[in-house]
Coordinates of C-alpha atoms and ligand atoms in Angstrom, one line a residue:
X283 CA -48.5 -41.6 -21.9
X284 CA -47.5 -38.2 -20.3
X285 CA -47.4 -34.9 -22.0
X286 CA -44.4 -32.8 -20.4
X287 CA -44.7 -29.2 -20.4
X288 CA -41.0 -27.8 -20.6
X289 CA -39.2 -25.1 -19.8
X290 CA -36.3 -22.6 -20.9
X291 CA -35.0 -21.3 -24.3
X292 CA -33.7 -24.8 -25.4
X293 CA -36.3 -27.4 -25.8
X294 CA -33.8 -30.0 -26.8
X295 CA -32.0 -29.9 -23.6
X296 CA -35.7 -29.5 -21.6
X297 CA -36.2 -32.9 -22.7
X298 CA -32.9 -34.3 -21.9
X299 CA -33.2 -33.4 -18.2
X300 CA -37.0 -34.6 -18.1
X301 CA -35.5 -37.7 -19.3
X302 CA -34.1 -38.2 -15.8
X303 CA -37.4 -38.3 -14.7
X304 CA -39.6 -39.6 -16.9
X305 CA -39.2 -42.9 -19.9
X306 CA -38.8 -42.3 -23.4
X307 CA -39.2 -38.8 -23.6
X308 CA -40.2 -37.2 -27.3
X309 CA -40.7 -33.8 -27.9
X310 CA -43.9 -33.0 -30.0
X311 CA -44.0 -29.3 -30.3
X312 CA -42.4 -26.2 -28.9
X313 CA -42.0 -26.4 -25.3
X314 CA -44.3 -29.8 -25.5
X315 CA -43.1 -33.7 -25.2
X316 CA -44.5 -36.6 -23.7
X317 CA -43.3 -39.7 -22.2
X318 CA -43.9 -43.0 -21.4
X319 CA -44.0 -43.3 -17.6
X320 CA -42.9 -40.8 -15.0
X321 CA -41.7 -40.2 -11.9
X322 CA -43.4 -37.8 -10.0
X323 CA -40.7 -37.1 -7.3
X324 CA -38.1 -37.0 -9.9
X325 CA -40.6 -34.6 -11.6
X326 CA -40.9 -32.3 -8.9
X327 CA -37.2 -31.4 -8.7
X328 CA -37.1 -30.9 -12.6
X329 CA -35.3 -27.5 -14.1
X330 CA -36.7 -27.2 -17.1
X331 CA -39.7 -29.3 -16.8
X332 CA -42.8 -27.2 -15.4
X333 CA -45.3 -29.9 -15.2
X334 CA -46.2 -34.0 -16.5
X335 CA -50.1 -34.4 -17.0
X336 CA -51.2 -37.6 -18.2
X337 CA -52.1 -37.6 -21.6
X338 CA -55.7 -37.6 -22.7
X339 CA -55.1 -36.8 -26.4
X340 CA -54.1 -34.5 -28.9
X341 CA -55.1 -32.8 -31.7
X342 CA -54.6 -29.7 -33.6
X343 CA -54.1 -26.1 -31.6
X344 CA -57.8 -24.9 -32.1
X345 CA -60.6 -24.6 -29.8
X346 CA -62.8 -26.5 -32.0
X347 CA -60.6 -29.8 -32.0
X348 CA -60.0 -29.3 -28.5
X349 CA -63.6 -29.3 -27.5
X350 CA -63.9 -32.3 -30.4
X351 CA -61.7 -34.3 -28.3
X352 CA -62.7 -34.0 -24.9
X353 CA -66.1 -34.4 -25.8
X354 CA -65.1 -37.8 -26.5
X355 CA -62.2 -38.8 -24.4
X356 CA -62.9 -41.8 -21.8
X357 CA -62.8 -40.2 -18.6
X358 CA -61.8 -42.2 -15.9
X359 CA -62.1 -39.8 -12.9
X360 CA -64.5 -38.4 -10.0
X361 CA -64.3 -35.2 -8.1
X362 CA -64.5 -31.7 -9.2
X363 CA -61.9 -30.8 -11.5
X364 CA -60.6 -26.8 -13.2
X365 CA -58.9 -26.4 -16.4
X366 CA -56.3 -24.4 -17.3
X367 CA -54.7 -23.6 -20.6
X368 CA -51.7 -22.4 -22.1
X369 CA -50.9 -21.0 -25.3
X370 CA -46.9 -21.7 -25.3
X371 CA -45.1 -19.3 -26.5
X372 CA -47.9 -17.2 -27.0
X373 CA -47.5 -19.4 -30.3
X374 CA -50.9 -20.1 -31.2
X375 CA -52.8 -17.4 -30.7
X376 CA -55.5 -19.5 -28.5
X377 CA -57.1 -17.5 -26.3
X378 CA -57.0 -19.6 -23.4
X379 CA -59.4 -18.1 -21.3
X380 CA -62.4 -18.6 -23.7
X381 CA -60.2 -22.5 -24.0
X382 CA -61.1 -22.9 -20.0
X383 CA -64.6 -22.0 -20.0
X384 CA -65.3 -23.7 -23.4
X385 CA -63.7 -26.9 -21.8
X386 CA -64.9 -26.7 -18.5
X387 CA -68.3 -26.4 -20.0
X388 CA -68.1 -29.7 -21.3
X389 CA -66.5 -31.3 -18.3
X390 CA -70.0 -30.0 -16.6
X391 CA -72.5 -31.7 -19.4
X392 CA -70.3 -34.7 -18.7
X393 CA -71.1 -34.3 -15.2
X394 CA -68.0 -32.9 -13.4
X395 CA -68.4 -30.2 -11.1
X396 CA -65.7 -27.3 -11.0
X397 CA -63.9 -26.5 -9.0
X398 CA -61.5 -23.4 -9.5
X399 CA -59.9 -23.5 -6.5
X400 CA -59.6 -26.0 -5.2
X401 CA -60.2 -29.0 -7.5
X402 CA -60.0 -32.8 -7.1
X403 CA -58.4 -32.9 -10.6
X404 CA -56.9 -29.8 -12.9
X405 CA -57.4 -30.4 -16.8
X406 CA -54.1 -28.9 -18.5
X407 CA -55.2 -28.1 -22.0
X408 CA -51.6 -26.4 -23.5
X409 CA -51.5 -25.2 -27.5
X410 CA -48.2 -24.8 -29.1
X411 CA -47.6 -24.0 -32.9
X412 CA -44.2 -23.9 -34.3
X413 CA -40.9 -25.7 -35.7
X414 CA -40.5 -28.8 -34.2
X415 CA -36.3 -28.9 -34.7
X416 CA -34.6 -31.9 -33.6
X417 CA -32.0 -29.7 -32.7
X418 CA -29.5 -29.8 -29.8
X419 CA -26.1 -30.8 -31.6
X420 CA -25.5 -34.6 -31.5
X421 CA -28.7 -35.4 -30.1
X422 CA -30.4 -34.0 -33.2
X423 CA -28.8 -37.5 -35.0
X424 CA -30.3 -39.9 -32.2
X425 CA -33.9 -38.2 -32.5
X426 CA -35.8 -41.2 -32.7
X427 CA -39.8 -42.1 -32.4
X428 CA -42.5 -42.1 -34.8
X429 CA -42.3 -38.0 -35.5
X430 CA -39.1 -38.6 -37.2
X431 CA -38.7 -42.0 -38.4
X432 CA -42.0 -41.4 -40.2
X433 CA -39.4 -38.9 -42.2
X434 CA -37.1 -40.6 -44.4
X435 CA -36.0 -38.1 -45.6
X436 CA -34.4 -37.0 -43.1
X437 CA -36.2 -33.4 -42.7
X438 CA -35.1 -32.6 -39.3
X439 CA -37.6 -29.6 -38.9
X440 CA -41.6 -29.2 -39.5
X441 CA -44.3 -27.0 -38.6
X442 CA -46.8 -28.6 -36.1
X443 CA -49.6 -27.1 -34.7
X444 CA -50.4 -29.2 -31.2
X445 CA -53.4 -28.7 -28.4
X446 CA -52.4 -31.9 -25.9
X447 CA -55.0 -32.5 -22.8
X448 CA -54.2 -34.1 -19.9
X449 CA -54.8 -34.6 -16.4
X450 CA -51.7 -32.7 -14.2
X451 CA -50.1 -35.3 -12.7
X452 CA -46.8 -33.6 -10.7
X453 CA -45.5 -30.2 -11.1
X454 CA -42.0 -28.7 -10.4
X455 CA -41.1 -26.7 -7.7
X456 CA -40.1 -23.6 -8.4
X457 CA -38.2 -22.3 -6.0
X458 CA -35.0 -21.4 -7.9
X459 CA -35.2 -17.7 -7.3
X460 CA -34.7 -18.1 -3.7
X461 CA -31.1 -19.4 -4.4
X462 CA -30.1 -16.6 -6.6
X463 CA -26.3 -16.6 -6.4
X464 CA -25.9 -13.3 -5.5
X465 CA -28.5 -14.2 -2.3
X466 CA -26.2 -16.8 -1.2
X467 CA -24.4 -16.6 2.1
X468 CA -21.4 -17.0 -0.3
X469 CA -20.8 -14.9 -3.8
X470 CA -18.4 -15.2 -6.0
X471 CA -18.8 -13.7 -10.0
X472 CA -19.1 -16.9 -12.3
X473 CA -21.3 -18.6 -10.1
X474 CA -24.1 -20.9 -11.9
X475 CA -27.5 -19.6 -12.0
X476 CA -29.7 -22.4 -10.1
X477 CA -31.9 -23.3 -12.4
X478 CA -28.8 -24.7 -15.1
X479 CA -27.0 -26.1 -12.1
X480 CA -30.1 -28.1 -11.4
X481 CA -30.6 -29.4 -14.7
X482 CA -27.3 -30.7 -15.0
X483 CA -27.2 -32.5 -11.6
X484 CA -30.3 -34.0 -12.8
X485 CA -28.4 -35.2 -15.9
X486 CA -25.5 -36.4 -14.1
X487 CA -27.7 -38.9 -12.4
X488 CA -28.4 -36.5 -8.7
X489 CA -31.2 -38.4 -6.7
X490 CA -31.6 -40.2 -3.5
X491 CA -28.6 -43.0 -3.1
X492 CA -26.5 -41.4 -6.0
X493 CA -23.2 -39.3 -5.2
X494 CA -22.2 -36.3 -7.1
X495 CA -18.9 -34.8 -7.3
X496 CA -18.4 -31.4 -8.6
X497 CA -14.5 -31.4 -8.8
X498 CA -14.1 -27.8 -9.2
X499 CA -17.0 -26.8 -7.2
X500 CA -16.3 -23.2 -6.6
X501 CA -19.7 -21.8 -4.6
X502 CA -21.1 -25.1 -4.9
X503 CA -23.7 -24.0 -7.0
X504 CA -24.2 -27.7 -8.4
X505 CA -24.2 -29.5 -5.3
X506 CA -26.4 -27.3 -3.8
X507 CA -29.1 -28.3 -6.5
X508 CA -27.9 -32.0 -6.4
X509 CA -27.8 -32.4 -2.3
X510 CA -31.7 -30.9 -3.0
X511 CA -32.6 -33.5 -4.7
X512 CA -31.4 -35.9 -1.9
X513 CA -28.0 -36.7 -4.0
X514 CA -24.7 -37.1 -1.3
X515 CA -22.7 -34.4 -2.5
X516 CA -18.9 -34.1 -2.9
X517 CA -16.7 -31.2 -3.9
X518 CA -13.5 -30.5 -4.3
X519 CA -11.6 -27.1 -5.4
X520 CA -8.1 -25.4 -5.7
X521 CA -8.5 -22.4 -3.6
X522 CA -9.0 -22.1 0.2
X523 CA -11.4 -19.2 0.2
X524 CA -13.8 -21.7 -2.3
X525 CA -13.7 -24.8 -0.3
X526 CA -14.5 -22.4 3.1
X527 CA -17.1 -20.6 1.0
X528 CA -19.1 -23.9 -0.8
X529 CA -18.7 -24.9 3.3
X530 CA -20.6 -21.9 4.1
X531 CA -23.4 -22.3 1.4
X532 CA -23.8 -26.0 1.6
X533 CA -24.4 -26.1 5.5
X534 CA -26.9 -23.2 4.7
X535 CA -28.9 -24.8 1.9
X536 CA -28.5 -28.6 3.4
X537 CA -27.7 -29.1 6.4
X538 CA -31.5 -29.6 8.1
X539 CA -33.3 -32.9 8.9
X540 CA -36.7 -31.2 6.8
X541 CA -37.4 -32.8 3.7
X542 CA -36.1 -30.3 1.3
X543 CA -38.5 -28.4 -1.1
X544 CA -38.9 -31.5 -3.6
X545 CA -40.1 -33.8 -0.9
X546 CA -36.6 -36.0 0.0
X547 CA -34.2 -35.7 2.5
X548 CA -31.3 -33.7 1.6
X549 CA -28.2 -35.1 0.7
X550 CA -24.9 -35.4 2.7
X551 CA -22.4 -33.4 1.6
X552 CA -18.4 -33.0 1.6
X553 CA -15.8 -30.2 0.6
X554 CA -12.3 -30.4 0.2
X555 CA -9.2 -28.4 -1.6
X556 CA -8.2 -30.8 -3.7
X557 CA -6.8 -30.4 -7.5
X558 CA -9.4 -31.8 -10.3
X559 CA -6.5 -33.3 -12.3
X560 CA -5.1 -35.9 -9.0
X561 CA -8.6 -36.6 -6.7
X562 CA -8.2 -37.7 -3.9
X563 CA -10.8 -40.5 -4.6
X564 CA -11.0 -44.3 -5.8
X565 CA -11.8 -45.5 -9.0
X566 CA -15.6 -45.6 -9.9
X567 CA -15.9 -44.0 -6.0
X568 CA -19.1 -41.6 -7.7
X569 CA -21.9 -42.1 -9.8
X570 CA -21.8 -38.7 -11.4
X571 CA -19.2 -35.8 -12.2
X572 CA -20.5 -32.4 -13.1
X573 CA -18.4 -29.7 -13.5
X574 CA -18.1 -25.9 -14.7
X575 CA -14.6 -25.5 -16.1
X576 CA -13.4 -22.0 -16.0
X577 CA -13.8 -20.0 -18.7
X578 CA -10.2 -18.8 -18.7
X579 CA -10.6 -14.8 -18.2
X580 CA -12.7 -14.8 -14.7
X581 CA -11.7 -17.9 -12.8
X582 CA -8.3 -18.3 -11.0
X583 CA -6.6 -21.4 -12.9
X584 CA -4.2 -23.1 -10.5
X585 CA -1.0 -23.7 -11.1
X586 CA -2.0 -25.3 -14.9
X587 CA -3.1 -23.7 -18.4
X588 CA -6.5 -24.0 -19.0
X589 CA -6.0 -26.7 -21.4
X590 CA -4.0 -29.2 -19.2
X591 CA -6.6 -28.4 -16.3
X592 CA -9.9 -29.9 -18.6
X593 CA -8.2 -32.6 -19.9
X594 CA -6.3 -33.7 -16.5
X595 CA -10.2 -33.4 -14.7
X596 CA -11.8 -35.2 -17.6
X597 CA -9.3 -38.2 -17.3
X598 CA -9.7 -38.1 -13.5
X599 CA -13.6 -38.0 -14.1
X600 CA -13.4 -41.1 -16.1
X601 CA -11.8 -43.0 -13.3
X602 CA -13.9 -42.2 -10.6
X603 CA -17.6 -42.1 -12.6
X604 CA -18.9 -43.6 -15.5
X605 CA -20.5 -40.3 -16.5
X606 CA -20.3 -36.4 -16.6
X607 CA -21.6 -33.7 -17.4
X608 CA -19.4 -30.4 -18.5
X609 CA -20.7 -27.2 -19.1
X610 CA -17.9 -24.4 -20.2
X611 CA -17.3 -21.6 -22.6
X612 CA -16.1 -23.8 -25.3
X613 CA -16.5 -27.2 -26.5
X614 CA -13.9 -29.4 -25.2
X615 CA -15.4 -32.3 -26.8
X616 CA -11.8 -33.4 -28.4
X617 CA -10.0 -33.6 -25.4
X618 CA -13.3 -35.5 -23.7
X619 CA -12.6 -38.1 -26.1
X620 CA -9.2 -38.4 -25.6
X621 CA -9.4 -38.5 -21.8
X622 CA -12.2 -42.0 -22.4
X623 CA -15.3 -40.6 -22.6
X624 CA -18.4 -40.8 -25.6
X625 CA -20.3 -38.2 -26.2
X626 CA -24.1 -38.7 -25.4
X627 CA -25.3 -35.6 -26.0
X628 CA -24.2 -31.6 -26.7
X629 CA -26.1 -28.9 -26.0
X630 CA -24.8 -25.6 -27.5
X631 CA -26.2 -22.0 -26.3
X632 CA -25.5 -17.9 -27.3
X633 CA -25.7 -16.4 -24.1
X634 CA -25.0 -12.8 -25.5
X635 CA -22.2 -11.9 -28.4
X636 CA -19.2 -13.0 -26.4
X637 CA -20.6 -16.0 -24.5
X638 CA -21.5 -19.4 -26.0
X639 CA -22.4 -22.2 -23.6
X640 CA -21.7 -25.5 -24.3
X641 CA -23.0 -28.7 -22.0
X642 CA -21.4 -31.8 -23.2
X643 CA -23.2 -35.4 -21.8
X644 CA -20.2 -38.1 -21.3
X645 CA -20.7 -42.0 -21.2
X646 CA -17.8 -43.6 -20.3
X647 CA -16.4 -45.7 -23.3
Ligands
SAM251 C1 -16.2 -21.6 -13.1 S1 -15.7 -21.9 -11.5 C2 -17.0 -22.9 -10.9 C3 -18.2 -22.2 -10.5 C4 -19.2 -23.1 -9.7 N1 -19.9 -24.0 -10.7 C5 -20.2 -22.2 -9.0 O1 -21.4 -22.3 -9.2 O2 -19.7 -21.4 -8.2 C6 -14.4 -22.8 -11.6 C7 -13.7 -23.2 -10.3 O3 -12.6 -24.1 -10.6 C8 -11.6 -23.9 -9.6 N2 -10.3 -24.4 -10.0 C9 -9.4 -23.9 -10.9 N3 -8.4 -24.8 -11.1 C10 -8.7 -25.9 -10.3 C11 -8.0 -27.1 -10.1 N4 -6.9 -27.4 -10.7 N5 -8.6 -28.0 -9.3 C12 -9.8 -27.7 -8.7 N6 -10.4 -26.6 -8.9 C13 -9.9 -25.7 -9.7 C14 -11.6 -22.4 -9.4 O4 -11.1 -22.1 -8.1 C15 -13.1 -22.1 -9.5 O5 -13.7 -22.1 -8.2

């Protein structure tokens, strides 16, 4: 078992794009899940997912269980180790630098020597307290695993109070900031922050061997994300000045023959003007379609209302990939339904007072 330490404001959503990485993932407190088996390149090119450790045990988010339990955990390592511990959310009130000493302390009478900086193994010991909400729309009626299934009631929320050790295992890169849209050779307002764009190519299925088409790619914010996590990379978009400006930030951001930050060789990548509602592709040509639709007021809408634009790309989605991933200002779930697809999943976010963002998973049916 892993324990998962996520990321971001939405926990539900965390754990959906760890998913891509790891088996069985289960949230178990705030900004806490664990899994069954993970990946640990897929882990390092995770959004929302800071780190996988695997799991030692748990217990309750106090000192004195924590100690209780490594004090008798099989240990099956050698080297020096460090430990370092989080009080999520500042939730629990743990003071975690008393937690590392404490901990450490007993590492040493079990013979470990420490190692702060430089240590054979690091000993993550996180403490979350909080509502554990199944939340996330529709995925909220799929929650499965022992936490809720113990419930038959059907109480979708409960107070937990969770300190989870375990031994780091893979951590993500974070090198988001260094893509900031605004620091791209290429800006354009409405462009998606890096770290969202990421998570969704992730969901869409972005790794080494898979294609991804964003089909109104603007920037190329997504394929950016996806060719960096060694996905081939197709875009397509109405206007000129997007197509030559995706051009200009893909060659930047992918073409070299370095592994990129995650550790894979970056992706291939192709940009054309095309229309999202008639690509120029063949059936089933992708293995994933994300795509931002415009949110009316700030993008340019070619030659269709915005209405006929979503449904006409979610029908030509459905024919070229058997899954998708929308994020957009509204929900657009009805016409995703009409145009073939099932809804997996949907993720629903306030931004600020005007601004709602939904991110809608699609199975084909
Ligand atoms: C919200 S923006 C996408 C932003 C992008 N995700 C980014 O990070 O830059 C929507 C894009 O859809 C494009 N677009 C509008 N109508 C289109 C159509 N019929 N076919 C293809 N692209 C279209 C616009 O030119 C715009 O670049």
């Amino acid at each position: 078992m892993y324990l998962l330490e996520l990321g971001g404001e939405d926990d539900a959503f965390a754990a959906r794009e760890a998913s891509s990485g790891a088996a069985d993932v289960r949230r178990i407190a705030p900004g806490l899940a664990v899994a069954k088996a993970v990946a640990p390149e897929r882990i390092r090119g995770l959004a929302y997912t800071h780190r996988a450790s695997k799991l030692l045990g748990r217990t309750d988010a106090d000192p004195a269980s924590a100690r209780a339990l490594l004090e008798t955990a099989s240990i099956d390592r050698e080297g020096t180790v460090a430990v370092r511990a989080t009080d999520v959310h500042g939730s629990s009130g743990v003071d975690t630098g008393r937690a590392e000493r404490e901990l450490g302390q007993i590492l040493v009478d079990r013979g470990f020597e420490v190692d702060l900086d430089d240590p054979d193994h690091v000993l993550r010991a996180t403490f979350s307290e909080g509502a554990l909400e199944s939340g996330g729309g529709l995925e909220a009626g799929k929650a499965t695993g022992d936490l809720f299934a113990s419930e038959p009631d059907d109480t979708l929320e409960k107070t937990v109070s969770v300190c989870a050790l375990g031994w780091l295992a893979a951590e993500s890169v974070r090198d988001f900031g260094s893509r900031a849209p605004t620091d791209k050779p290429f800006f354009q307002p409405g462009s998606m922050d890096p770290l969202l764009a990421r998570a969704v190519a992730n969901v869409a299925g972005a790794r080494p061997g898979a294609t991804v088409l964003d089909p109104m790619c603007g920037t190329g914010g997504v394929l950016v994300e996806a060719g960096l996590v060694g996905a081939d990379v197709v875009g397509t978009d109405a206007q000129a000045k997007m197509v030559a400006g995706a051009r200009e930030n893909l060659g930047h951001f992918l073409d070299s023959d370095e592994l990129s930050s995650v550790g894979v060789e970056r992706g291939e990548w192709h940009v054309a003007r095309g229309d999202a509602t008639r690509l120029p592709l063949a059936d089933d040509a992708v293995d994933g379609v994300v795509f931002d639709a415009p949110y009316g007021r700030q993008s340019k809408i070619e030659t269709h209302r915005l209405e006929d634009l979503v449904s006409g790309a979610l029908s030509e989605a459905c024919r070229v990939a058997p899954r998708a991933v929308v994020v957009a200002d509204r929900s657009w779930a009805g016409e995703a339904r009409a145009a073939g697809w099932e809804l997996e999943a949907a993720f629903e976010r306030r931004v600020h007072r005007s601004l709602t963002r939904y991110v809608l998973i699609l199975e084909r049916r």
